[in-house]
Amino acid sequence: MQFANGRDQVVPALLVFVALTLGFSVADLTDIRWLGGLVMLGIGAFAVFSMNRVVGVLRTLIGVVVVVVGFILSHMLGSMLGSYGALFLVATVCAVVILLLTSERVALKPKEPY
């Protein structure tokens, strides 16, 4: 696991936010759902690659699960908050979780011997 610099830690979180918001916006504005999904998957793949490079496979898989669950929850929350309200809530929460997963401060450190 390597923590190169702050930029490397922030990039995956920003990409997740952009993937969710831009993918949904493209699908909504063009009424072509698969195109929005393609945008989401393309940017999301780059986020996965960026995150894996920084924190490794385990945290990246946790991040992928968080985003997939968030994507599903956004559809359920849409009836309560509206489409864009649910989108921004879920995209923000997912980005924060990804940021925490890539943060050096929450990295599992071995216990120091006494």
mmCIF file with all atom_site columns, C-alpha atoms in Angstrom:
data_model
loop_
_atom_site.group_PDB
_atom_site.id
_atom_site.type_symbol
_atom_site.label_atom_id
_atom_site.label_alt_id
_atom_site.label_comp_id
_atom_site.label_asym_id
_atom_site.label_entity_id
_atom_site.label_seq_id
_atom_site.pdbx_PDB_ins_code
_atom_site.Cartn_x
_atom_site.Cartn_y
_atom_site.Cartn_z
_atom_site.occupancy
_atom_site.B_iso_or_equiv
_atom_site.pdbx_formal_charge
_atom_site.auth_seq_id
_atom_site.auth_comp_id
_atom_site.auth_asym_id
_atom_site.auth_atom_id
_atom_site.pdbx_PDB_model_num
ATOM 1   C CA . MET A 1 1   ? 0.000   0.000  0.000   1.00 0.00 ? 1   MET A CA 1
ATOM 2   C CA . GLN A 1 2   ? 1.432   3.355  -0.958  1.00 0.00 ? 2   GLN A CA 1
ATOM 3   C CA . PHE A 1 3   ? 0.254   6.826  -0.139  1.00 0.00 ? 3   PHE A CA 1
ATOM 4   C CA . ALA A 1 4   ? 2.013   9.051  -2.625  1.00 0.00 ? 4   ALA A CA 1
ATOM 5   C CA . ASN A 1 5   ? 0.472   12.453 -2.020  1.00 0.00 ? 5   ASN A CA 1
ATOM 6   C CA . GLY A 1 6   ? -2.808  14.221 -1.324  1.00 0.00 ? 6   GLY A CA 1
ATOM 7   C CA . ARG A 1 7   ? -3.686  14.538 -4.994  1.00 0.00 ? 7   ARG A CA 1
ATOM 8   C CA . ASP A 1 8   ? -3.538  10.777 -5.488  1.00 0.00 ? 8   ASP A CA 1
ATOM 9   C CA . GLN A 1 9   ? -5.912  10.360 -2.558  1.00 0.00 ? 9   GLN A CA 1
ATOM 10  C CA . VAL A 1 10  ? -8.452  12.915 -3.788  1.00 0.00 ? 10  VAL A CA 1
ATOM 11  C CA . VAL A 1 11  ? -8.605  11.903 -7.465  1.00 0.00 ? 11  VAL A CA 1
ATOM 12  C CA . PRO A 1 12  ? -10.622 8.666  -6.973  1.00 0.00 ? 12  PRO A CA 1
ATOM 13  C CA . ALA A 1 13  ? -13.206 10.472 -4.815  1.00 0.00 ? 13  ALA A CA 1
ATOM 14  C CA . LEU A 1 14  ? -13.635 13.232 -7.395  1.00 0.00 ? 14  LEU A CA 1
ATOM 15  C CA . LEU A 1 15  ? -13.906 10.687 -10.194 1.00 0.00 ? 15  LEU A CA 1
ATOM 16  C CA . VAL A 1 16  ? -16.637 8.805  -8.308  1.00 0.00 ? 16  VAL A CA 1
ATOM 17  C CA . PHE A 1 17  ? -18.605 12.021 -7.803  1.00 0.00 ? 17  PHE A CA 1
ATOM 18  C CA . VAL A 1 18  ? -18.207 13.009 -11.456 1.00 0.00 ? 18  VAL A CA 1
ATOM 19  C CA . ALA A 1 19  ? -19.036 9.490  -12.704 1.00 0.00 ? 19  ALA A CA 1
ATOM 20  C CA . LEU A 1 20  ? -22.306 9.363  -10.783 1.00 0.00 ? 20  LEU A CA 1
ATOM 21  C CA . THR A 1 21  ? -23.441 12.923 -11.502 1.00 0.00 ? 21  THR A CA 1
ATOM 22  C CA . LEU A 1 22  ? -22.344 13.123 -15.136 1.00 0.00 ? 22  LEU A CA 1
ATOM 23  C CA . GLY A 1 23  ? -23.574 9.620  -15.949 1.00 0.00 ? 23  GLY A CA 1
ATOM 24  C CA . PHE A 1 24  ? -27.008 10.363 -14.517 1.00 0.00 ? 24  PHE A CA 1
ATOM 25  C CA . SER A 1 25  ? -27.161 13.784 -16.180 1.00 0.00 ? 25  SER A CA 1
ATOM 26  C CA . VAL A 1 26  ? -26.285 12.348 -19.590 1.00 0.00 ? 26  VAL A CA 1
ATOM 27  C CA . ALA A 1 27  ? -28.918 9.622  -19.199 1.00 0.00 ? 27  ALA A CA 1
ATOM 28  C CA . ASP A 1 28  ? -31.544 12.107 -18.003 1.00 0.00 ? 28  ASP A CA 1
ATOM 29  C CA . LEU A 1 29  ? -30.892 14.862 -20.532 1.00 0.00 ? 29  LEU A CA 1
ATOM 30  C CA . THR A 1 30  ? -30.513 12.628 -23.596 1.00 0.00 ? 30  THR A CA 1
ATOM 31  C CA . ASP A 1 31  ? -33.080 10.044 -22.479 1.00 0.00 ? 31  ASP A CA 1
ATOM 32  C CA . ILE A 1 32  ? -30.554 7.403  -23.561 1.00 0.00 ? 32  ILE A CA 1
ATOM 33  C CA . ARG A 1 33  ? -29.990 5.379  -20.391 1.00 0.00 ? 33  ARG A CA 1
ATOM 34  C CA . TRP A 1 34  ? -27.261 3.159  -21.801 1.00 0.00 ? 34  TRP A CA 1
ATOM 35  C CA . LEU A 1 35  ? -25.223 6.211  -22.800 1.00 0.00 ? 35  LEU A CA 1
ATOM 36  C CA . GLY A 1 36  ? -25.351 7.519  -19.229 1.00 0.00 ? 36  GLY A CA 1
ATOM 37  C CA . GLY A 1 37  ? -24.354 4.068  -18.012 1.00 0.00 ? 37  GLY A CA 1
ATOM 38  C CA . LEU A 1 38  ? -21.421 4.039  -20.410 1.00 0.00 ? 38  LEU A CA 1
ATOM 39  C CA . VAL A 1 39  ? -20.257 7.426  -19.129 1.00 0.00 ? 39  VAL A CA 1
ATOM 40  C CA . MET A 1 40  ? -20.608 6.195  -15.547 1.00 0.00 ? 40  MET A CA 1
ATOM 41  C CA . LEU A 1 41  ? -18.720 2.966  -16.221 1.00 0.00 ? 41  LEU A CA 1
ATOM 42  C CA . GLY A 1 42  ? -15.950 4.687  -18.174 1.00 0.00 ? 42  GLY A CA 1
ATOM 43  C CA . ILE A 1 43  ? -15.205 7.278  -15.516 1.00 0.00 ? 43  ILE A CA 1
ATOM 44  C CA . GLY A 1 44  ? -15.792 4.695  -12.784 1.00 0.00 ? 44  GLY A CA 1
ATOM 45  C CA . ALA A 1 45  ? -13.218 2.365  -14.333 1.00 0.00 ? 45  ALA A CA 1
ATOM 46  C CA . PHE A 1 46  ? -10.655 5.135  -14.213 1.00 0.00 ? 46  PHE A CA 1
ATOM 47  C CA . ALA A 1 47  ? -11.591 5.776  -10.556 1.00 0.00 ? 47  ALA A CA 1
ATOM 48  C CA . VAL A 1 48  ? -11.078 2.076  -9.780  1.00 0.00 ? 48  VAL A CA 1
ATOM 49  C CA . PHE A 1 49  ? -7.693  2.095  -11.515 1.00 0.00 ? 49  PHE A CA 1
ATOM 50  C CA . SER A 1 50  ? -6.636  5.257  -9.666  1.00 0.00 ? 50  SER A CA 1
ATOM 51  C CA . MET A 1 51  ? -7.788  3.961  -6.305  1.00 0.00 ? 51  MET A CA 1
ATOM 52  C CA . ASN A 1 52  ? -6.180  0.551  -6.778  1.00 0.00 ? 52  ASN A CA 1
ATOM 53  C CA . ARG A 1 53  ? -2.871  2.211  -7.578  1.00 0.00 ? 53  ARG A CA 1
ATOM 54  C CA . VAL A 1 54  ? -2.993  4.126  -4.284  1.00 0.00 ? 54  VAL A CA 1
ATOM 55  C CA . VAL A 1 55  ? -4.519  1.699  -1.763  1.00 0.00 ? 55  VAL A CA 1
ATOM 56  C CA . GLY A 1 56  ? -4.576  -1.773 -3.288  1.00 0.00 ? 56  GLY A CA 1
ATOM 57  C CA . VAL A 1 57  ? -7.201  -4.327 -4.170  1.00 0.00 ? 57  VAL A CA 1
ATOM 58  C CA . LEU A 1 58  ? -9.055  -4.795 -0.854  1.00 0.00 ? 58  LEU A CA 1
ATOM 59  C CA . ARG A 1 59  ? -9.925  -1.147 -0.267  1.00 0.00 ? 59  ARG A CA 1
ATOM 60  C CA . THR A 1 60  ? -10.723 -0.711 -3.946  1.00 0.00 ? 60  THR A CA 1
ATOM 61  C CA . LEU A 1 61  ? -13.215 -3.583 -3.804  1.00 0.00 ? 61  LEU A CA 1
ATOM 62  C CA . ILE A 1 62  ? -14.789 -2.065 -0.691  1.00 0.00 ? 62  ILE A CA 1
ATOM 63  C CA . GLY A 1 63  ? -15.089 1.208  -2.592  1.00 0.00 ? 63  GLY A CA 1
ATOM 64  C CA . VAL A 1 64  ? -16.719 -0.500 -5.566  1.00 0.00 ? 64  VAL A CA 1
ATOM 65  C CA . VAL A 1 65  ? -19.271 -2.172 -3.269  1.00 0.00 ? 65  VAL A CA 1
ATOM 66  C CA . VAL A 1 66  ? -20.041 1.172  -1.589  1.00 0.00 ? 66  VAL A CA 1
ATOM 67  C CA . VAL A 1 67  ? -20.647 2.862  -4.948  1.00 0.00 ? 67  VAL A CA 1
ATOM 68  C CA . VAL A 1 68  ? -22.815 0.019  -6.292  1.00 0.00 ? 68  VAL A CA 1
ATOM 69  C CA . VAL A 1 69  ? -24.919 0.019  -3.106  1.00 0.00 ? 69  VAL A CA 1
ATOM 70  C CA . GLY A 1 70  ? -25.136 3.819  -3.312  1.00 0.00 ? 70  GLY A CA 1
ATOM 71  C CA . PHE A 1 71  ? -26.257 3.605  -6.935  1.00 0.00 ? 71  PHE A CA 1
ATOM 72  C CA . ILE A 1 72  ? -29.029 1.187  -5.962  1.00 0.00 ? 72  ILE A CA 1
ATOM 73  C CA . LEU A 1 73  ? -30.051 3.318  -2.965  1.00 0.00 ? 73  LEU A CA 1
ATOM 74  C CA . SER A 1 74  ? -30.220 6.434  -5.144  1.00 0.00 ? 74  SER A CA 1
ATOM 75  C CA . HIS A 1 75  ? -33.023 4.829  -7.112  1.00 0.00 ? 75  HIS A CA 1
ATOM 76  C CA . MET A 1 76  ? -34.929 4.105  -3.904  1.00 0.00 ? 76  MET A CA 1
ATOM 77  C CA . LEU A 1 77  ? -34.310 7.591  -2.516  1.00 0.00 ? 77  LEU A CA 1
ATOM 78  C CA . GLY A 1 78  ? -35.433 9.214  -5.766  1.00 0.00 ? 78  GLY A CA 1
ATOM 79  C CA . SER A 1 79  ? -39.106 9.033  -4.829  1.00 0.00 ? 79  SER A CA 1
ATOM 80  C CA . MET A 1 80  ? -38.449 10.816 -1.526  1.00 0.00 ? 80  MET A CA 1
ATOM 81  C CA . LEU A 1 81  ? -35.818 13.387 -2.491  1.00 0.00 ? 81  LEU A CA 1
ATOM 82  C CA . GLY A 1 82  ? -36.345 13.728 -6.211  1.00 0.00 ? 82  GLY A CA 1
ATOM 83  C CA . SER A 1 83  ? -33.933 12.398 -8.806  1.00 0.00 ? 83  SER A CA 1
ATOM 84  C CA . TYR A 1 84  ? -31.271 15.051 -8.498  1.00 0.00 ? 84  TYR A CA 1
ATOM 85  C CA . GLY A 1 85  ? -31.587 15.302 -4.706  1.00 0.00 ? 85  GLY A CA 1
ATOM 86  C CA . ALA A 1 86  ? -30.966 11.572 -4.355  1.00 0.00 ? 86  ALA A CA 1
ATOM 87  C CA . LEU A 1 87  ? -28.159 11.774 -6.909  1.00 0.00 ? 87  LEU A CA 1
ATOM 88  C CA . PHE A 1 88  ? -26.265 14.524 -5.099  1.00 0.00 ? 88  PHE A CA 1
ATOM 89  C CA . LEU A 1 89  ? -26.756 12.927 -1.687  1.00 0.00 ? 89  LEU A CA 1
ATOM 90  C CA . VAL A 1 90  ? -25.495 9.524  -2.838  1.00 0.00 ? 90  VAL A CA 1
ATOM 91  C CA . ALA A 1 91  ? -22.676 10.944 -4.974  1.00 0.00 ? 91  ALA A CA 1
ATOM 92  C CA . THR A 1 92  ? -21.461 13.048 -2.044  1.00 0.00 ? 92  THR A CA 1
ATOM 93  C CA . VAL A 1 93  ? -21.631 10.185 0.458   1.00 0.00 ? 93  VAL A CA 1
ATOM 94  C CA . CYS A 1 94  ? -19.870 7.809  -1.937  1.00 0.00 ? 94  CYS A CA 1
ATOM 95  C CA . ALA A 1 95  ? -17.138 10.367 -2.652  1.00 0.00 ? 95  ALA A CA 1
ATOM 96  C CA . VAL A 1 96  ? -16.584 10.942 1.075   1.00 0.00 ? 96  VAL A CA 1
ATOM 97  C CA . VAL A 1 97  ? -16.341 7.192  1.727   1.00 0.00 ? 97  VAL A CA 1
ATOM 98  C CA . ILE A 1 98  ? -13.848 6.816  -1.130  1.00 0.00 ? 98  ILE A CA 1
ATOM 99  C CA . LEU A 1 99  ? -11.851 9.733  0.255   1.00 0.00 ? 99  LEU A CA 1
ATOM 100 C CA . LEU A 1 100 ? -11.773 8.067  3.669   1.00 0.00 ? 100 LEU A CA 1
ATOM 101 C CA . LEU A 1 101 ? -10.742 4.751  2.133   1.00 0.00 ? 101 LEU A CA 1
ATOM 102 C CA . THR A 1 102 ? -7.824  6.426  0.378   1.00 0.00 ? 102 THR A CA 1
ATOM 103 C CA . SER A 1 103 ? -6.846  8.525  3.397   1.00 0.00 ? 103 SER A CA 1
ATOM 104 C CA . GLU A 1 104 ? -3.544  7.796  5.051   1.00 0.00 ? 104 GLU A CA 1
ATOM 105 C CA . ARG A 1 105 ? -5.040  8.577  8.441   1.00 0.00 ? 105 ARG A CA 1
ATOM 106 C CA . VAL A 1 106 ? -7.445  5.633  8.353   1.00 0.00 ? 106 VAL A CA 1
ATOM 107 C CA . ALA A 1 107 ? -4.857  3.199  7.028   1.00 0.00 ? 107 ALA A CA 1
ATOM 108 C CA . LEU A 1 108 ? -4.482  0.089  9.113   1.00 0.00 ? 108 LEU A CA 1
ATOM 109 C CA . LYS A 1 109 ? -1.161  0.398  10.839  1.00 0.00 ? 109 LYS A CA 1
ATOM 110 C CA . PRO A 1 110 ? 0.533   -2.502 12.598  1.00 0.00 ? 110 PRO A CA 1
ATOM 111 C CA . LYS A 1 111 ? 0.556   -2.259 16.363  1.00 0.00 ? 111 LYS A CA 1
ATOM 112 C CA . GLU A 1 112 ? 3.771   -1.017 17.859  1.00 0.00 ? 112 GLU A CA 1
ATOM 113 C CA . PRO A 1 113 ? 5.545   -3.537 20.079  1.00 0.00 ? 113 PRO A CA 1
ATOM 114 C CA . TYR A 1 114 ? 5.594   -2.601 23.758  1.00 0.00 ? 114 TYR A CA 1
#
